[in-house]
Coordinates of C-alpha atoms in Angstrom, one line a residue:
M1 CA -14.9 -24.0 42.1
I2 CA -16.3 -21.3 39.7
Y3 CA -13.3 -21.4 37.4
N4 CA -13.5 -25.2 36.8
F5 CA -17.3 -25.0 36.3
G6 CA -16.7 -22.3 33.7
I7 CA -14.2 -24.4 31.8
Y8 CA -16.6 -27.4 32.0
C9 CA -19.4 -25.3 30.6
Y10 CA -17.2 -24.0 27.8
K11 CA -16.3 -27.6 26.9
Q12 CA -19.9 -28.5 26.6
L13 CA -20.7 -25.4 24.6
V14 CA -17.9 -26.2 22.1
A15 CA -19.3 -29.7 21.7
L16 CA -22.8 -28.3 21.1
A17 CA -21.5 -25.7 18.6
G18 CA -19.7 -28.5 16.8
M19 CA -23.0 -29.7 15.5
R20 CA -23.1 -26.6 13.2
N21 CA -19.6 -25.1 13.3
A22 CA -16.7 -26.9 11.6
K23 CA -14.0 -25.3 13.7
A24 CA -15.7 -26.3 17.0
R25 CA -16.3 -29.8 15.6
K26 CA -12.5 -30.1 14.8
L27 CA -11.7 -29.0 18.3
T28 CA -14.0 -31.5 19.9
Q29 CA -12.7 -34.3 17.8
G30 CA -9.1 -33.3 18.4
Q31 CA -9.7 -33.3 22.2
K32 CA -10.9 -36.9 22.1
G33 CA -7.6 -38.2 20.7
I34 CA -5.1 -36.4 22.9
F35 CA -4.4 -39.0 25.5
D36 CA -4.3 -41.9 23.1
Y37 CA -1.8 -40.0 21.0
L38 CA 0.4 -39.2 24.0
S39 CA 0.2 -42.8 25.4
Q40 CA 1.4 -44.1 22.1
H41 CA 4.1 -41.5 21.2
A42 CA 5.3 -39.8 24.3
D43 CA 8.5 -41.2 25.9
P44 CA 7.6 -42.5 29.3
Q45 CA 10.8 -40.9 30.7
G46 CA 9.4 -37.5 29.7
G47 CA 12.0 -34.8 29.7
Y48 CA 10.2 -32.6 27.2
L49 CA 10.5 -28.8 26.7
W50 CA 6.8 -28.0 26.5
I51 CA 5.8 -25.0 24.4
H52 CA 2.2 -24.0 24.1
A53 CA 0.7 -21.7 21.5
S54 CA -3.0 -21.0 21.5
S55 CA -3.3 -20.6 17.7
L56 CA -1.3 -20.2 14.5
G57 CA -0.4 -16.6 15.2
E58 CA 1.1 -17.4 18.6
F59 CA 3.0 -20.3 17.1
E60 CA 4.5 -18.0 14.5
Q61 CA 5.4 -15.7 17.3
G62 CA 7.2 -18.5 19.2
R63 CA 8.7 -20.2 16.1
P64 CA 12.0 -18.3 16.1
L65 CA 12.6 -19.5 19.7
I66 CA 11.7 -23.1 18.9
E67 CA 14.0 -23.2 15.8
A68 CA 16.9 -21.5 17.6
I69 CA 16.7 -24.0 20.4
R70 CA 16.5 -26.9 18.0
K71 CA 19.6 -25.6 16.1
A72 CA 21.6 -24.9 19.2
R73 CA 20.5 -28.0 21.2
P74 CA 19.3 -30.6 18.7
D75 CA 18.9 -33.2 21.4
T76 CA 16.2 -31.2 23.2
R77 CA 12.8 -33.0 22.9
I78 CA 10.1 -30.5 22.2
L79 CA 6.4 -30.9 22.9
L80 CA 4.2 -28.4 21.0
T81 CA 0.5 -27.9 21.9
F82 CA -2.3 -25.9 20.4
F83 CA -5.7 -25.0 21.7
S84 CA -7.2 -23.8 18.4
P85 CA -7.7 -26.0 15.3
S86 CA -6.4 -23.1 13.2
G87 CA -3.0 -23.7 14.7
Y88 CA -3.1 -27.5 15.1
E89 CA -4.5 -28.4 11.7
V90 CA -1.8 -26.3 9.9
R91 CA 1.2 -27.3 12.0
K92 CA 0.3 -30.8 13.2
N93 CA 3.2 -32.2 11.1
Y94 CA 5.7 -29.4 12.1
P95 CA 9.1 -31.0 12.0
G96 CA 10.6 -28.7 14.6
A97 CA 8.8 -30.6 17.4
D98 CA 8.9 -34.2 18.5
L99 CA 5.2 -34.2 19.6
V100 CA 2.4 -32.0 18.4
C101 CA -1.1 -32.2 19.9
Y102 CA -4.1 -30.3 21.2
L103 CA -4.0 -29.0 24.8
P104 CA -6.6 -30.8 26.9
F105 CA -9.3 -28.6 28.4
D106 CA -8.0 -27.0 31.6
L107 CA -9.8 -29.3 34.1
P108 CA -7.9 -30.8 37.0
G109 CA -8.1 -34.4 35.9
N110 CA -6.9 -33.5 32.3
V111 CA -4.0 -31.4 33.6
K112 CA -2.6 -34.2 35.9
R113 CA -3.0 -36.8 33.2
F114 CA -1.3 -34.6 30.6
L115 CA 1.6 -33.8 32.8
D116 CA 2.0 -37.4 34.0
L117 CA 2.2 -38.6 30.4
T118 CA 4.6 -35.9 29.1
R119 CA 6.6 -35.1 32.3
P120 CA 8.0 -31.8 31.0
T121 CA 11.2 -30.3 32.5
Q122 CA 10.2 -26.7 31.4
A123 CA 7.0 -25.1 30.1
I124 CA 6.7 -22.0 27.9
F125 CA 3.4 -20.3 27.2
I126 CA 3.3 -17.8 24.2
K127 CA 1.7 -14.4 24.7
Y128 CA -1.9 -14.7 26.1
E129 CA -2.1 -18.2 27.6
F130 CA -3.0 -18.1 31.3
W131 CA -4.7 -21.5 32.2
A132 CA -5.1 -21.6 35.9
N133 CA -5.0 -25.4 36.6
Y134 CA -2.0 -25.9 34.3
L135 CA -0.1 -23.1 35.9
N136 CA -1.0 -24.1 39.4
E137 CA 0.0 -27.8 38.8
L138 CA 3.3 -26.8 37.1
K139 CA 4.1 -24.7 40.1
R140 CA 3.2 -27.5 42.5
R141 CA 5.5 -29.9 40.6
N142 CA 8.3 -27.4 40.6
I143 CA 8.5 -27.3 36.8
P144 CA 10.0 -23.9 35.7
T145 CA 7.3 -22.1 33.7
Y146 CA 7.8 -19.0 31.4
S147 CA 5.7 -16.6 29.4
I148 CA 7.2 -15.1 26.3
S149 CA 6.1 -12.1 24.2
A150 CA 3.4 -11.3 26.7
I151 CA 1.8 -7.9 26.7
F152 CA -0.5 -6.4 29.4
R153 CA -3.1 -3.6 29.3
P154 CA -4.8 -1.8 32.1
N155 CA -8.3 -3.2 31.2
Q156 CA -7.3 -6.8 31.7
V157 CA -8.8 -8.7 34.6
F158 CA -5.4 -8.9 36.4
F159 CA -5.6 -5.2 37.1
R160 CA -9.2 -5.0 38.2
F161 CA -10.3 -4.8 41.8
Y162 CA -12.0 -8.2 41.4
G163 CA -9.0 -9.8 39.8
G164 CA -7.3 -11.3 42.8
Y165 CA -7.7 -14.9 41.6
F166 CA -6.2 -14.2 38.3
R167 CA -3.3 -12.2 39.8
R168 CA -2.5 -15.3 41.8
I169 CA -2.3 -17.3 38.5
L170 CA 0.3 -14.9 37.2
R171 CA 2.5 -15.6 40.3
N172 CA 3.0 -19.2 39.1
F173 CA 5.3 -18.1 36.3
T174 CA 9.0 -18.5 37.1
H175 CA 9.7 -15.5 34.8
L176 CA 7.8 -13.4 32.2
Y177 CA 9.5 -12.1 29.1
I178 CA 7.3 -9.2 28.1
Q179 CA 7.0 -6.8 25.2
N180 CA 7.1 -3.3 26.6
E181 CA 7.7 -1.1 29.6
Q182 CA 4.0 -0.4 30.1
S183 CA 3.5 -4.1 30.8
R184 CA 6.4 -4.1 33.3
Q185 CA 4.9 -1.2 35.2
L186 CA 1.4 -2.8 35.3
L187 CA 2.8 -6.0 36.7
A188 CA 5.0 -4.1 39.2
G189 CA 1.8 -2.4 40.4
I190 CA 0.4 -5.8 41.5
G191 CA 3.6 -7.0 43.0
I192 CA 5.0 -9.1 40.1
T193 CA 8.6 -8.2 39.4
N194 CA 10.1 -11.4 37.9
V195 CA 9.9 -9.9 34.5
S196 CA 12.2 -8.8 31.6
V197 CA 11.3 -6.4 28.9
V198 CA 12.7 -8.0 25.7
G199 CA 10.3 -7.1 23.0
D200 CA 8.2 -9.2 20.6
T201 CA 9.6 -12.4 19.0
R202 CA 7.2 -11.8 16.1
F203 CA 9.6 -9.3 14.7
D204 CA 12.3 -11.9 14.5
R205 CA 9.8 -14.2 12.8
V206 CA 8.9 -11.8 10.0
S207 CA 12.6 -11.0 9.5
D208 CA 13.3 -14.7 9.1
I209 CA 10.4 -14.9 6.7
R210 CA 11.8 -12.1 4.6
L211 CA 15.2 -13.8 4.4
S212 CA 13.7 -17.0 3.2
A213 CA 10.9 -15.5 1.0
K214 CA 9.9 -17.6 -2.0
E215 CA 10.7 -16.5 -5.5
L216 CA 7.3 -16.3 -7.3
P217 CA 7.9 -15.9 -11.0
V218 CA 4.2 -15.4 -11.8
V219 CA 4.0 -12.6 -9.4
E220 CA 7.2 -11.1 -10.5
A221 CA 6.0 -11.1 -14.2
F222 CA 2.7 -9.5 -13.0
A223 CA 4.4 -6.7 -11.1
Q224 CA 7.0 -6.0 -13.9
G225 CA 8.1 -2.6 -12.4
K226 CA 4.6 -1.2 -12.0
K227 CA 3.1 0.3 -8.9
V228 CA 1.5 -2.6 -7.0
L229 CA -1.1 -2.4 -4.3
V230 CA -1.0 -5.6 -2.2
V231 CA -4.1 -6.3 -0.2
G232 CA -3.6 -9.0 2.3
S233 CA -6.2 -11.0 4.4
S234 CA -9.1 -8.9 3.1
W235 CA -12.7 -9.3 4.2
P236 CA -15.8 -8.2 2.3
K237 CA -15.9 -4.8 4.2
D238 CA -12.3 -4.1 3.1
E239 CA -13.0 -5.2 -0.5
E240 CA -16.0 -3.0 -1.0
F241 CA -14.0 0.2 -1.1
I242 CA -10.6 -1.3 -2.3
L243 CA -12.1 -2.8 -5.4
D244 CA -14.0 0.5 -6.2
Y245 CA -10.8 2.4 -5.7
F246 CA -8.8 0.1 -8.0
N247 CA -11.6 0.3 -10.7
H248 CA -11.1 4.0 -10.9
R249 CA -7.3 3.9 -11.4
D250 CA -5.5 2.7 -14.5
D251 CA -1.9 3.4 -13.3
I252 CA -1.6 0.7 -10.7
K253 CA -1.9 -3.1 -10.4
L254 CA -3.6 -5.0 -7.6
I255 CA -2.8 -8.2 -5.9
I256 CA -5.5 -9.3 -3.5
A257 CA -5.2 -12.2 -1.1
P258 CA -8.6 -12.6 0.5
H259 CA -8.9 -14.1 4.0
E260 CA -11.4 -16.6 2.7
I261 CA -10.9 -18.2 -0.7
H262 CA -14.0 -20.3 -1.2
E263 CA -15.5 -20.2 -4.7
S264 CA -18.4 -17.9 -3.9
H265 CA -16.1 -15.3 -2.4
L266 CA -13.7 -15.4 -5.4
L267 CA -16.6 -15.0 -7.8
F268 CA -17.8 -12.0 -5.8
I269 CA -14.4 -10.3 -6.1
E270 CA -14.2 -11.1 -9.8
S271 CA -17.7 -9.7 -10.4
R272 CA -16.7 -6.4 -8.9
L273 CA -13.6 -5.9 -10.9
K274 CA -13.5 -3.9 -14.2
H275 CA -9.8 -4.5 -15.1
P276 CA -8.4 -7.7 -16.6
T277 CA -8.1 -10.2 -13.8
L278 CA -6.5 -13.7 -13.2
R279 CA -6.5 -16.2 -10.4
Y280 CA -3.0 -17.1 -9.3
T281 CA -3.5 -20.8 -9.7
Q282 CA -4.6 -20.3 -13.3
A283 CA -1.9 -17.8 -14.3
T284 CA 1.3 -18.3 -16.1
E285 CA 4.1 -15.7 -16.4
A286 CA 2.9 -14.8 -19.8
T287 CA -0.7 -14.3 -18.9
A288 CA 0.1 -12.6 -15.6
A289 CA 2.0 -9.9 -17.4
T290 CA -1.1 -8.9 -19.4
C291 CA -3.5 -8.6 -16.5
D292 CA -4.1 -5.8 -14.0
C293 CA -5.3 -7.8 -11.0
L294 CA -4.0 -11.0 -9.5
I295 CA -6.3 -12.8 -7.1
I296 CA -4.4 -15.2 -4.8
D297 CA -6.7 -18.2 -4.5
C298 CA -4.4 -20.4 -2.3
F299 CA -2.8 -20.1 1.1
G300 CA 0.9 -19.8 2.1
L301 CA 2.2 -17.2 -0.3
L302 CA 1.2 -13.8 1.2
S303 CA 4.3 -13.3 3.3
S304 CA 6.4 -13.7 0.1
I305 CA 4.1 -11.7 -2.1
Y306 CA 4.5 -8.5 -0.1
R307 CA 8.1 -8.2 -1.5
Y308 CA 6.6 -7.4 -4.9
G309 CA 4.4 -4.5 -3.6
T310 CA 4.6 -0.7 -3.5
L311 CA 2.0 -0.2 -0.9
A312 CA 0.1 -2.6 1.4
Y313 CA -3.4 -2.8 2.8
V314 CA -3.9 -5.4 5.6
G315 CA -7.5 -6.4 6.3
G316 CA -9.5 -7.2 9.3
G317 CA -9.6 -3.7 10.8
F318 CA -13.3 -3.3 10.0
G319 CA -14.0 -6.5 11.8
A320 CA -12.5 -8.4 14.7
G321 CA -9.1 -6.9 14.3
I322 CA -6.3 -6.4 11.9
H323 CA -4.2 -9.2 10.6
N324 CA -0.4 -9.3 10.5
I325 CA 0.9 -5.9 9.4
A326 CA 4.5 -6.7 10.3
E327 CA 4.6 -9.2 7.4
A328 CA 4.2 -6.3 5.0
A329 CA 6.2 -3.6 6.8
V330 CA 9.3 -5.8 6.9
Y331 CA 9.6 -5.3 3.1
N332 CA 9.7 -1.5 3.6
L333 CA 6.0 -1.3 2.6
P334 CA 3.9 1.5 4.0
V335 CA 0.8 -0.3 5.5
I336 CA -2.8 0.9 5.6
F337 CA -5.3 -0.8 7.9
G338 CA -8.8 -0.3 9.4
P339 CA -9.9 1.3 12.7
N340 CA -9.9 -1.8 14.9
H341 CA -6.2 -1.9 15.7
R342 CA -6.3 -0.8 19.4
R343 CA -5.0 -4.1 20.7
F344 CA -2.0 -4.1 18.4
K345 CA 1.1 -2.3 19.7
E346 CA 2.9 -2.5 16.3
A347 CA 0.0 -0.6 14.7
H348 CA 0.2 2.3 17.1
E349 CA 4.0 2.4 16.8
L350 CA 3.9 2.2 13.0
I351 CA 1.4 5.1 12.9
A352 CA 3.6 7.1 15.3
C353 CA 6.8 6.6 13.2
G354 CA 5.0 7.3 9.8
G355 CA 5.1 3.8 8.4
G356 CA 1.5 2.9 9.1
F357 CA -1.8 4.6 8.3
A358 CA -5.2 3.9 10.0
I359 CA -8.3 4.6 8.0
D360 CA -12.0 4.6 9.1
S361 CA -13.7 4.7 5.7
G362 CA -13.4 4.2 2.0
E363 CA -12.8 7.9 1.5
A364 CA -10.0 7.9 4.0
F365 CA -8.4 4.9 2.2
R366 CA -8.7 6.8 -1.1
S367 CA -7.0 9.9 0.3
T368 CA -4.2 8.0 1.9
A369 CA -3.5 5.7 -1.0
D370 CA -3.6 8.6 -3.5
R371 CA -1.1 10.6 -1.5
L372 CA 1.4 7.8 -1.2
L373 CA 1.1 6.6 -4.8
S374 CA 1.3 10.0 -6.3
D375 CA 4.0 11.6 -4.2
P376 CA 7.4 9.8 -4.6
D377 CA 8.9 11.6 -1.6
A378 CA 6.0 10.7 0.7
L379 CA 6.1 7.1 -0.4
A380 CA 9.9 6.8 0.1
T381 CA 9.7 8.3 3.6
A382 CA 6.9 6.0 4.6
S383 CA 8.6 3.0 3.1
Y384 CA 11.8 3.7 5.0
N385 CA 9.9 4.3 8.3
A386 CA 8.0 1.0 8.0
G387 CA 11.2 -1.1 7.3
H388 CA 13.3 0.7 9.9
Y389 CA 10.6 0.1 12.6
I390 CA 10.7 -3.6 12.0
A391 CA 14.5 -3.8 11.9
S392 CA 14.9 -1.8 15.1
H393 CA 12.5 -4.1 17.0
T394 CA 14.2 -7.5 16.3
G395 CA 16.3 -9.3 18.9
A396 CA 13.8 -10.6 21.4
T397 CA 14.6 -14.2 20.6
R398 CA 18.3 -13.7 21.1
L399 CA 17.7 -12.1 24.6
I400 CA 15.4 -14.9 25.7
L401 CA 17.8 -17.6 24.5
K402 CA 20.7 -16.1 26.3
D403 CA 18.8 -15.5 29.6
L404 CA 16.7 -18.6 29.7
F405 CA 19.0 -21.2 28.1
G406 CA 22.4 -19.7 28.1
I407 CA 22.5 -19.9 24.3
D408 CA 24.3 -17.3 22.2
E409 CA 23.1 -17.4 18.6

């Protein structure tokens, strides 16, 4: 079968790449330990609610649902799987699940062994996960299977003339809880009608994060009532024009949380700055108050840092794609981002409502930032639009809980 051969080849390529690439090496090593882990820790009686997230982003998307189920039904046993090391390595000790492991490669023998060891009663796949052998076997075993926060686009293989095999995969789902009406129409066009438009659970997640945001005294002392540009998940292409822009202004402060925080990158950023600068891990409240730029040289704080900002720039848009802009917008921050945002529904909708701004060059960034930082009315309007957009899109978790589990939060 062509699909199985493709998965087998992918597995071999990952193992080969692991000789040079740390992420691929972690995936290969993690795959080797899955069945030993399950043999030792899974209850032979099974009965797990299995939730699969490809990576950390999908996990955060599904997290409101996991935690709401755990709260409403604490006896539910939850099996959480990841495919990517970026999810597993960060959340392998997540207390909201009873078992956490990698998902074995989607080969028939792996699939049967995995399901035999865990014996799930229900399966939930978050957003983009459509593994053929898993979905076929779940259907064969009559295990109800759901997709949540899925979004579909016309250029996906399901809607191509040659996509018959993949369309059959989608028919294995018991129900799909999708993000928007366009997705419903696309699915209806290929005969799939067991769908509900409920929105994106990621909005519930960022709202939860805002409610539980950390107090950060060092950042608060740094901001001290000034206009603060918060740059989140930046890459070198973002930093080239942002640092130049900041160097030519003396009326704002900058918080920059680069996507990569290895020493050489931090030194690069510091070398480009002309204003007094501190790294977060070396700052105190007293020293932070005297500097103009704070470099966040650790992970886990960005979602709380946005609360101290006036305006946000979220990186990645000059590369593979923008990072999480909703994390900033939930704090009523206008969000600027780069041109590669086509796959992100929230980016298009934030632009449409006036809370988000796409730029394609350093000059475009300068023009947009100048306008928002110099015009109080424009800033206030954009701030309201960003926050209102997030608030008006929450509630997907509640709808899924009620429909799928009969739980009223």
